[in-house]
mmCIF file of C-alpha atoms in Angstrom:
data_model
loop_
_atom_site.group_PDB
_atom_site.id
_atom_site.type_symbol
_atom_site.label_atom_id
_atom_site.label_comp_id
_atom_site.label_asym_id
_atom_site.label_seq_id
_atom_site.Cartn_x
_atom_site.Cartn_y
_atom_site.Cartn_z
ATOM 1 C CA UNK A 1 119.263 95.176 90.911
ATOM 2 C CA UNK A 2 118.946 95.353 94.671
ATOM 3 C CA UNK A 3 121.535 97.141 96.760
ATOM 4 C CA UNK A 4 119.348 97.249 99.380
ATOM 5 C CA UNK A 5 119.072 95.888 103.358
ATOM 6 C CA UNK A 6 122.314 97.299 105.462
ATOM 7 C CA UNK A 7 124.866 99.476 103.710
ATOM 8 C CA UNK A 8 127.125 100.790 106.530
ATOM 9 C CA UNK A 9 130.823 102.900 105.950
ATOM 10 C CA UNK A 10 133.606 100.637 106.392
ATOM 11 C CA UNK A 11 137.660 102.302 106.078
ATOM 12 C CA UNK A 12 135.903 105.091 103.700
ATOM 13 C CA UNK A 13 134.450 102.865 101.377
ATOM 14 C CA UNK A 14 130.535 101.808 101.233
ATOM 15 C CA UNK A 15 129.643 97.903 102.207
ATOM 16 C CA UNK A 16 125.951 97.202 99.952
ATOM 17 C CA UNK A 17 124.820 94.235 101.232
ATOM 18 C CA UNK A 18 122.173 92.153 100.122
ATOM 19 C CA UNK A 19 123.588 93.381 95.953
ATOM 20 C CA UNK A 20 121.608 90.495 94.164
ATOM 21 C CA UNK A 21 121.720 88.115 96.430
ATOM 22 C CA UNK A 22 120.208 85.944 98.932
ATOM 23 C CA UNK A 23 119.690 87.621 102.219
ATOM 24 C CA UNK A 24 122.074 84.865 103.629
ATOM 25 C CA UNK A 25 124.600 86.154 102.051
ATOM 26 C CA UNK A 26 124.064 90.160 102.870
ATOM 27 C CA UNK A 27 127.453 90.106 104.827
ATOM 28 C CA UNK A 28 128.897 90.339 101.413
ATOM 29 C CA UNK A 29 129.826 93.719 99.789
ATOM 30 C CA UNK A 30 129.279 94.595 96.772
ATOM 31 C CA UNK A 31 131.840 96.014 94.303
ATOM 32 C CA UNK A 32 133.048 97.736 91.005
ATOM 33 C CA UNK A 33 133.219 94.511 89.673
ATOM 34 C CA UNK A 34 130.534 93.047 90.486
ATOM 35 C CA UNK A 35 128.853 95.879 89.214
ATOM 36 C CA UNK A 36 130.170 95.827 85.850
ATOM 37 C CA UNK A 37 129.652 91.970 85.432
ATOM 38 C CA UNK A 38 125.756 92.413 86.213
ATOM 39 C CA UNK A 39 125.954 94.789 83.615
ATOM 40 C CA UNK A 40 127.757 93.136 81.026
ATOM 41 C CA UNK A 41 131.229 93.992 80.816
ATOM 42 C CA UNK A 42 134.712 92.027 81.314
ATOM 43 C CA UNK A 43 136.330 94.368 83.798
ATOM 44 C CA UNK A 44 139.306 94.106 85.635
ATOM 45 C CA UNK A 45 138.646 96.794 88.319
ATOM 46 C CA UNK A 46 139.517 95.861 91.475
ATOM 47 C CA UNK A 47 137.163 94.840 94.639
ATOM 48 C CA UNK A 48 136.380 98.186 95.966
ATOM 49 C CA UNK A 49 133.181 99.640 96.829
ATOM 50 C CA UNK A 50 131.052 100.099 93.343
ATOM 51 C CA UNK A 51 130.394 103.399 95.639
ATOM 52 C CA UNK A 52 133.808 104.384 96.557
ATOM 53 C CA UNK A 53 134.205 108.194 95.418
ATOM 54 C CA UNK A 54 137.553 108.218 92.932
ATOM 55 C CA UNK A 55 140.696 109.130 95.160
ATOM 56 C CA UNK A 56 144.327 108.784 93.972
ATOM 57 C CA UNK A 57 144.443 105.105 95.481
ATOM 58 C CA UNK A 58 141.158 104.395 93.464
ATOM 59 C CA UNK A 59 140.028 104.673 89.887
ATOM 60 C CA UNK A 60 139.455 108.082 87.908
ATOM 61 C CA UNK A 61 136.212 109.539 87.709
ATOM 62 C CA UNK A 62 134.900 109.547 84.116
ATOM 63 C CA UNK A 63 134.268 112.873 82.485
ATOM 64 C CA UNK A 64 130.142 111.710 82.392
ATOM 65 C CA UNK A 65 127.592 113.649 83.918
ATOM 66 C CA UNK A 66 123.669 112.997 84.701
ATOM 67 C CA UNK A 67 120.625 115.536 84.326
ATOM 68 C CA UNK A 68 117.240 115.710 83.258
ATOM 69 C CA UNK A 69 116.521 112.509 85.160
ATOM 70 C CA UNK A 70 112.451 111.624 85.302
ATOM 71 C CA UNK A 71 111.879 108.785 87.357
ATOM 72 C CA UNK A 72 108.707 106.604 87.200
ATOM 73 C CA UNK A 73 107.160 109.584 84.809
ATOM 74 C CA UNK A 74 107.154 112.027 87.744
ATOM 75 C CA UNK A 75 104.928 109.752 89.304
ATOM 76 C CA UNK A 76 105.025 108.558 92.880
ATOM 77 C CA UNK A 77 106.056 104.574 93.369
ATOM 78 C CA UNK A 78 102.983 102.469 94.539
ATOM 79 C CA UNK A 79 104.489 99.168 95.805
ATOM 80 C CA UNK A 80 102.567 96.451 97.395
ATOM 81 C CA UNK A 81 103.327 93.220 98.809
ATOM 82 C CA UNK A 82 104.406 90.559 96.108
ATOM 83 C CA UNK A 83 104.153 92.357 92.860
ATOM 84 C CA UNK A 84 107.530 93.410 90.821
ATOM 85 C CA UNK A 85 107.497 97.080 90.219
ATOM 86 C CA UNK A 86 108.714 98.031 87.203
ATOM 87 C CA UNK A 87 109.927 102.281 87.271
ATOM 88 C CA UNK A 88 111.078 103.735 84.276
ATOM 89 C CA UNK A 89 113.911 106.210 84.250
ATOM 90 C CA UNK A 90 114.589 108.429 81.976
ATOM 91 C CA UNK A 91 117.912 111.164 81.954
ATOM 92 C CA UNK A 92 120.394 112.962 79.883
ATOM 93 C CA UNK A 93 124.300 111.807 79.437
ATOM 94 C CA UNK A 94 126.829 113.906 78.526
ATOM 95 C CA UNK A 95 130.084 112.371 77.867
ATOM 96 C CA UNK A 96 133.723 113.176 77.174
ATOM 97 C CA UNK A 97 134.146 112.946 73.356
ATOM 98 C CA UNK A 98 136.810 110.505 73.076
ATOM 99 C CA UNK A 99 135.064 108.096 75.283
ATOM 100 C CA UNK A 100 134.678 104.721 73.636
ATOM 101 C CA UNK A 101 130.759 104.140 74.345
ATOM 102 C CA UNK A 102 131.021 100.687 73.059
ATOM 103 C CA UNK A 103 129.157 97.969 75.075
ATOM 104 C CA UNK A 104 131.935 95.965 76.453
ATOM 105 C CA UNK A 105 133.768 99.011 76.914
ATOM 106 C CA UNK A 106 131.074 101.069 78.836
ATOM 107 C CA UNK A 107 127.617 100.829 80.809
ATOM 108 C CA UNK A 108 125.520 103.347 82.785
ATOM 109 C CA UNK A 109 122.497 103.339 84.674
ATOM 110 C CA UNK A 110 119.735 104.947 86.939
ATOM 111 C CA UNK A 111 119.532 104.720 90.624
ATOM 112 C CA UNK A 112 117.429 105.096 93.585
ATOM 113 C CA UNK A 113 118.781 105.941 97.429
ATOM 114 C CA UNK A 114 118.192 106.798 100.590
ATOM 115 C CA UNK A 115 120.274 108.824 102.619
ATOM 116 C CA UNK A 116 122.315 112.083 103.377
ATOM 117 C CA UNK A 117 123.776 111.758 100.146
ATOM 118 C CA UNK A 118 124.931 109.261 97.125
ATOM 119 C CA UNK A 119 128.247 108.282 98.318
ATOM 120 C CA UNK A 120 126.751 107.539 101.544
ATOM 121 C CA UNK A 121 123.324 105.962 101.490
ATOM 122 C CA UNK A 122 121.378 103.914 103.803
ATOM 123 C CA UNK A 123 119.302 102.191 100.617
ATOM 124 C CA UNK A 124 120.282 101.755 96.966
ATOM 125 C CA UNK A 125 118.133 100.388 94.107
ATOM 126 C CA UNK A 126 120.042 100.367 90.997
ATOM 127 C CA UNK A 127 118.739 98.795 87.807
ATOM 128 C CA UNK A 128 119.270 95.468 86.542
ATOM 129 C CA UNK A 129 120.796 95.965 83.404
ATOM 130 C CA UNK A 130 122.503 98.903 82.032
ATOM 131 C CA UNK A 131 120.440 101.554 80.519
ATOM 132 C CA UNK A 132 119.228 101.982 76.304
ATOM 133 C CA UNK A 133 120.996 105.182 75.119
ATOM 134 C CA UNK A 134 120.705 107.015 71.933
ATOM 135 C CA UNK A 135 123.611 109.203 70.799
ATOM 136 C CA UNK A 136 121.821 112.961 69.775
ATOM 137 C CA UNK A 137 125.396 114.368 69.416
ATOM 138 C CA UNK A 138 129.033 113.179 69.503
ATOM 139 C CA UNK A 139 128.980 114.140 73.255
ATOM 140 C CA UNK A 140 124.936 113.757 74.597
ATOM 141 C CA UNK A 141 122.674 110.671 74.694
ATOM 142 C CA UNK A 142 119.658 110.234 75.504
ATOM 143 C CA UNK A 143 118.657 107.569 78.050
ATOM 144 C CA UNK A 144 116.051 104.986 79.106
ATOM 145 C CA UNK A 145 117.069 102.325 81.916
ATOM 146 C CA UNK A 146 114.524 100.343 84.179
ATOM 147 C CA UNK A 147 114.409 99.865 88.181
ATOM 148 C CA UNK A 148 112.704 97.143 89.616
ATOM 149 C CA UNK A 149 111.558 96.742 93.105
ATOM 150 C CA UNK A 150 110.368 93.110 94.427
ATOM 151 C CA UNK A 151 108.782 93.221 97.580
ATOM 152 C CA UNK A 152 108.253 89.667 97.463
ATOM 153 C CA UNK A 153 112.058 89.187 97.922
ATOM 154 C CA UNK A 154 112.127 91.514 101.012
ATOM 155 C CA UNK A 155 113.579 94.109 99.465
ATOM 156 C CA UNK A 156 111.399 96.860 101.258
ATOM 157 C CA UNK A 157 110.600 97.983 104.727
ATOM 158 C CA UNK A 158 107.607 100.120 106.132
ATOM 159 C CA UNK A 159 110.335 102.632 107.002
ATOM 160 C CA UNK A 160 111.185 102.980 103.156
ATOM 161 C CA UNK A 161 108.168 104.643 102.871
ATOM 162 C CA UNK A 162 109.382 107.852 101.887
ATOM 163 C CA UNK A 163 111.358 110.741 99.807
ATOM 164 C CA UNK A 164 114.087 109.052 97.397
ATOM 165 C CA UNK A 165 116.891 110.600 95.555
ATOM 166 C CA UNK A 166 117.603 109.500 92.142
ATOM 167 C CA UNK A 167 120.829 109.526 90.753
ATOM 168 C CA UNK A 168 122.953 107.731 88.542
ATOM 169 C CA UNK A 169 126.408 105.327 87.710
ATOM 170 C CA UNK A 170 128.458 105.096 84.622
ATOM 171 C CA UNK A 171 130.994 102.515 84.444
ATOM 172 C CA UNK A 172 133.989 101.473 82.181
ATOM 173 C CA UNK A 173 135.608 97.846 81.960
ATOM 174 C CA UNK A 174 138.914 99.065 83.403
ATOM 175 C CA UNK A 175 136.550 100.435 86.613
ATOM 176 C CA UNK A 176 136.364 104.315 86.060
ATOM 177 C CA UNK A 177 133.525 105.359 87.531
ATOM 178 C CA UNK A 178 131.188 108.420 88.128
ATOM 179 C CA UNK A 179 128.554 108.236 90.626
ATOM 180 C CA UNK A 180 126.299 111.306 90.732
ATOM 181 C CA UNK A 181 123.429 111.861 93.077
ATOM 182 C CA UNK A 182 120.419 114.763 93.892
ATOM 183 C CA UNK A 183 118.962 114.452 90.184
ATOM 184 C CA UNK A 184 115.589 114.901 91.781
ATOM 185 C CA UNK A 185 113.401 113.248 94.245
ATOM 186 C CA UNK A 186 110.625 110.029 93.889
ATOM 187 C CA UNK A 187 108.344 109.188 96.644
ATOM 188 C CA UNK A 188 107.902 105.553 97.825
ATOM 189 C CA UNK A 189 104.603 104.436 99.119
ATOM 190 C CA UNK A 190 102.460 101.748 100.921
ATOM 191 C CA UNK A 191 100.021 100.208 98.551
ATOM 192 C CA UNK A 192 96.335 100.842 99.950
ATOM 193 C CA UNK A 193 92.968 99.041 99.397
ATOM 194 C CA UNK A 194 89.557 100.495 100.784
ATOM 195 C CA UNK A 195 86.122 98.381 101.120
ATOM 196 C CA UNK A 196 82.704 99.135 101.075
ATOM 197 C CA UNK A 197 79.464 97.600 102.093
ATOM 198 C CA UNK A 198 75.755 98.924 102.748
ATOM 199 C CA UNK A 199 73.054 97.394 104.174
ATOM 200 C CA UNK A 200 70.389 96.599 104.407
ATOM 201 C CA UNK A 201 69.477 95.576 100.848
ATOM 202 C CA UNK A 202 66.957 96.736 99.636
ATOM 203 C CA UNK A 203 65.949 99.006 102.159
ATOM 204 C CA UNK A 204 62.677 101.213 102.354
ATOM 205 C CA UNK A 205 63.007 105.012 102.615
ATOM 206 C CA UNK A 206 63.673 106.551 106.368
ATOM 207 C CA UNK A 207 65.403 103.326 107.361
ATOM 208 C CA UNK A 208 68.381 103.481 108.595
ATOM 209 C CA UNK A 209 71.565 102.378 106.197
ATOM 210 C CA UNK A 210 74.872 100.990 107.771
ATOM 211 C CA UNK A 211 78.065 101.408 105.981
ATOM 212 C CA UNK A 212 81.266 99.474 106.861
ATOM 213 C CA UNK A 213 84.250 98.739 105.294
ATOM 214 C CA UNK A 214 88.114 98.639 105.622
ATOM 215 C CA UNK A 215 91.335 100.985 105.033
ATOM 216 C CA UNK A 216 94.358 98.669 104.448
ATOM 217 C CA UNK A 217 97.738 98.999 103.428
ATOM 218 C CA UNK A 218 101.094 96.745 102.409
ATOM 219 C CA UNK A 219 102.733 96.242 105.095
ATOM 220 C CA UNK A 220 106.147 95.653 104.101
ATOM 221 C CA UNK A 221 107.402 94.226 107.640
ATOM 222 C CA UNK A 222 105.343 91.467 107.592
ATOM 223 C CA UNK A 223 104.605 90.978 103.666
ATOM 224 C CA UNK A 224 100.849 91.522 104.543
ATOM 225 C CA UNK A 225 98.259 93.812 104.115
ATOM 226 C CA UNK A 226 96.878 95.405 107.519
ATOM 227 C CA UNK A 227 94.635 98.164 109.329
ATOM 228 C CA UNK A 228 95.763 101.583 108.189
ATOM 229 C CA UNK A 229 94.962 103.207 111.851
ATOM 230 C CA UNK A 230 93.155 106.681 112.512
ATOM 231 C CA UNK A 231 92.706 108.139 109.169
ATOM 232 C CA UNK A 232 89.991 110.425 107.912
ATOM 233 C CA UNK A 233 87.806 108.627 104.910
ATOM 234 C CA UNK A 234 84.708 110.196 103.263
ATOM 235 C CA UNK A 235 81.465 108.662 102.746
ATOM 236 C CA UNK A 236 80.130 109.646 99.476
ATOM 237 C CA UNK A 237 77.033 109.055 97.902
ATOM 238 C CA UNK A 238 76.023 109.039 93.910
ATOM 239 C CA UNK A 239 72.305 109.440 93.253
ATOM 240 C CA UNK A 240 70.976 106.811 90.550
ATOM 241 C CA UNK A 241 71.291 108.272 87.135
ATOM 242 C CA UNK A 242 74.089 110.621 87.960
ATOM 243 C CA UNK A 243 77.729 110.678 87.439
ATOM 244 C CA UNK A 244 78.548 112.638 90.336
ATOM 245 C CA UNK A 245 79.109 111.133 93.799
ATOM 246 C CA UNK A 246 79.077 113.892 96.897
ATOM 247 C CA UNK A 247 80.332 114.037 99.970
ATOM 248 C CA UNK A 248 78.114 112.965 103.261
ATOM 249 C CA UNK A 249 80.193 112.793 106.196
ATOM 250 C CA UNK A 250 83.751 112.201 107.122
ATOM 251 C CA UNK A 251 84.679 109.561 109.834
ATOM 252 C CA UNK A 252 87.745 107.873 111.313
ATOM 253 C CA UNK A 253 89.367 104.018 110.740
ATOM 254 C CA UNK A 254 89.265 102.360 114.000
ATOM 255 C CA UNK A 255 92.652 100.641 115.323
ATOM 256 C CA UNK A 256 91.818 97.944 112.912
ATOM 257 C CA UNK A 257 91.535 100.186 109.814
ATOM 258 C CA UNK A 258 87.854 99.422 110.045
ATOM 259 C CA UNK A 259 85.275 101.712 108.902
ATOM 260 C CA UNK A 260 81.898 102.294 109.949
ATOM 261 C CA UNK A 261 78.768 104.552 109.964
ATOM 262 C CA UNK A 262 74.856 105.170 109.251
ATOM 263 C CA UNK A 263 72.619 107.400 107.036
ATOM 264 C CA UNK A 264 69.310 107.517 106.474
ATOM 265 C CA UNK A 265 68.043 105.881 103.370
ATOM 266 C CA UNK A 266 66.248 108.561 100.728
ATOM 267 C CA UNK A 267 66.776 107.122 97.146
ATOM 268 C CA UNK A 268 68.142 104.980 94.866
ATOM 269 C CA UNK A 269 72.204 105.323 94.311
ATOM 270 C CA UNK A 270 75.719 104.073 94.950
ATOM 271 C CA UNK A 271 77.720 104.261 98.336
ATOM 272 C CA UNK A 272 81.808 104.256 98.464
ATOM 273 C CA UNK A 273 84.390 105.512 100.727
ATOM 274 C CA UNK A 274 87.017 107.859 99.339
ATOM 275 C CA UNK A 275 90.743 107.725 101.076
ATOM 276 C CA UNK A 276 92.795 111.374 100.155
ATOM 277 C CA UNK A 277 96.370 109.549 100.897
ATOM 278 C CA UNK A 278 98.919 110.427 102.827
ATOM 279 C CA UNK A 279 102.638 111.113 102.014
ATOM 280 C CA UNK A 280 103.443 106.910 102.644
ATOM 281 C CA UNK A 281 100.370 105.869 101.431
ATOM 282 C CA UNK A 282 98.480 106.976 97.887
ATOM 283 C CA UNK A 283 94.647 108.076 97.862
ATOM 284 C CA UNK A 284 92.336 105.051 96.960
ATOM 285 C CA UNK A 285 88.406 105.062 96.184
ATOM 286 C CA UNK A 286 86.524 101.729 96.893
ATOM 287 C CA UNK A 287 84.294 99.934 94.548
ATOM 288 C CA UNK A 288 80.838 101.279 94.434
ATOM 289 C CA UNK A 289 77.781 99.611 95.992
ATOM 290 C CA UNK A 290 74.768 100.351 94.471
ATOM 291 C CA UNK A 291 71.346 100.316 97.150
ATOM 292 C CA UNK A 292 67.922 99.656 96.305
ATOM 293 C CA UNK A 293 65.899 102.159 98.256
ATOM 294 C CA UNK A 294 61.951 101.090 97.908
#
């Protein structure tokens, strides 16, 4: 569920724009109610901010609590251009006893954000539909809920390239809500590709060998892949009939992204370029290609 593009403070409450809908119609805010309909429930909360913390002119806070939260396995998000991303979530909810859990009756789910803090983000994921829980007590559950991010649909910058918070929302059908936030930290990053090519092919021994290639990323700006600029890429070389590639030399990508260099041909074995990431973008190996020295 995207709560993504502009979310700005308006009279103390949070406007989401862009919550499931077209980007025409990102004026829009999004609200308790809203939420709770995407999510399954007949609610008559009102029309404030699905964000809003609980004052005494707003619903109560439900006695609900997040912890334990994993997001995407500990693992760091790799989005590129067009594919859905699909990032598991997994947490802990601990719950007043007399709360009626029931599905029409009550909904929670994981979150992403950007931001100084939940109740005032600058970028919300949230997921689509309420998350799975399994009661292990009268008063814990155990949780699994999904977040998906479509870059396809614009929902991601270059900027969002970066540190997350996860948190999470529960929800009732009369619009008591609990938002909690810092339940851990996800990186975002930049899908990356790296080529390779040497030639010339075959090649006799003491020629010279010319390796070239590219170091791309998604570039979420233009929904494109393009030149990742002035980065440091190994050469490596694996000798025919081992399983071991080794290091040669380490160059630069030009302001293209583009890579290439020369070595001296000496035997048999497999070229590639090895990219050790960055904190936007995730390391990448290219394919291997194998040269015929003769």
């Amino acid at each position: 569920m995207r709560i993504r593009a502009t979310v700005a403070a308006v009279t103390g409450a949070l406007a989401l724009s862009a919550f499931a809908v077209p980007a025409a119609q990102a004026a829009d805010s999004v609200s308790r109610a809203d939420i709770a309909h995407a999510w399954g429930l007949s609610t008559a909360a009102s029309g404030k901010s699905g964000f809003r913390p609980a004052t005494a002119d707003t619903a109560a806070d439900l006695d609900v609590t997040f912890s334990d939260m994993k997001v995407n396995k500990s693992k760091n998000i790799v989005v590129g251009t067009t594919k859905e991303v699909a990032i598991p979530v997994t947490y802990t909810l601990t719950h007043a006893a007399d709360l009626d859990m029931s599905e029409d009756n009550f909904a929670n789910g994981p979150l992403i954000y950007r931001g100084s803090s939940v109740d005032e983000p600058t970028n919300v994921f949230i997921s689509d539909d309420p998350a799975t829980c399994t009661a292990t007590s009268t008063t814990v559950a155990s949780c699994v809920g999904t977040i998906y991010l479509r870059p396809g649909d614009g929902d991601l910058v270059n900027a969002d390239a970066a540190t997350w918070k996860a948190g999470g929302l529960a929800i009732t059908a009369d619009g008591d809500e609990t938002v909690q936030g810092d339940l851990g930290t996800t990186k975002v990053q930049r899908y990356s590709k790296l080529t390779v090519n040497a030639s010339p092919e075959p090649v006799k021994k003491g020629r010279t060998i010319t390796v070239t290639g590219a170091l791309t990323r998604a570039n979420w700006d233009t929904g494109k892949y393009a030149g990742y600029t002035s980065q440091s890429v190994k050469l490596q070389f694996k000798k025919k009939g081992s399983s071991t590639f080794t290091t040669l030399k380490t160059i630069k990508s030009d302001s293209r992204g583009n890579l290439k260099t020369t070595v001296t041909a000496s035997a048999d074995g497999t070229f590639r370029y090895s990219f050790a990431g960055t904190s936007t973008t995730p390391a990448v190996d290219s394919a291997g290609d194998a040269i015929d020295v003769q």
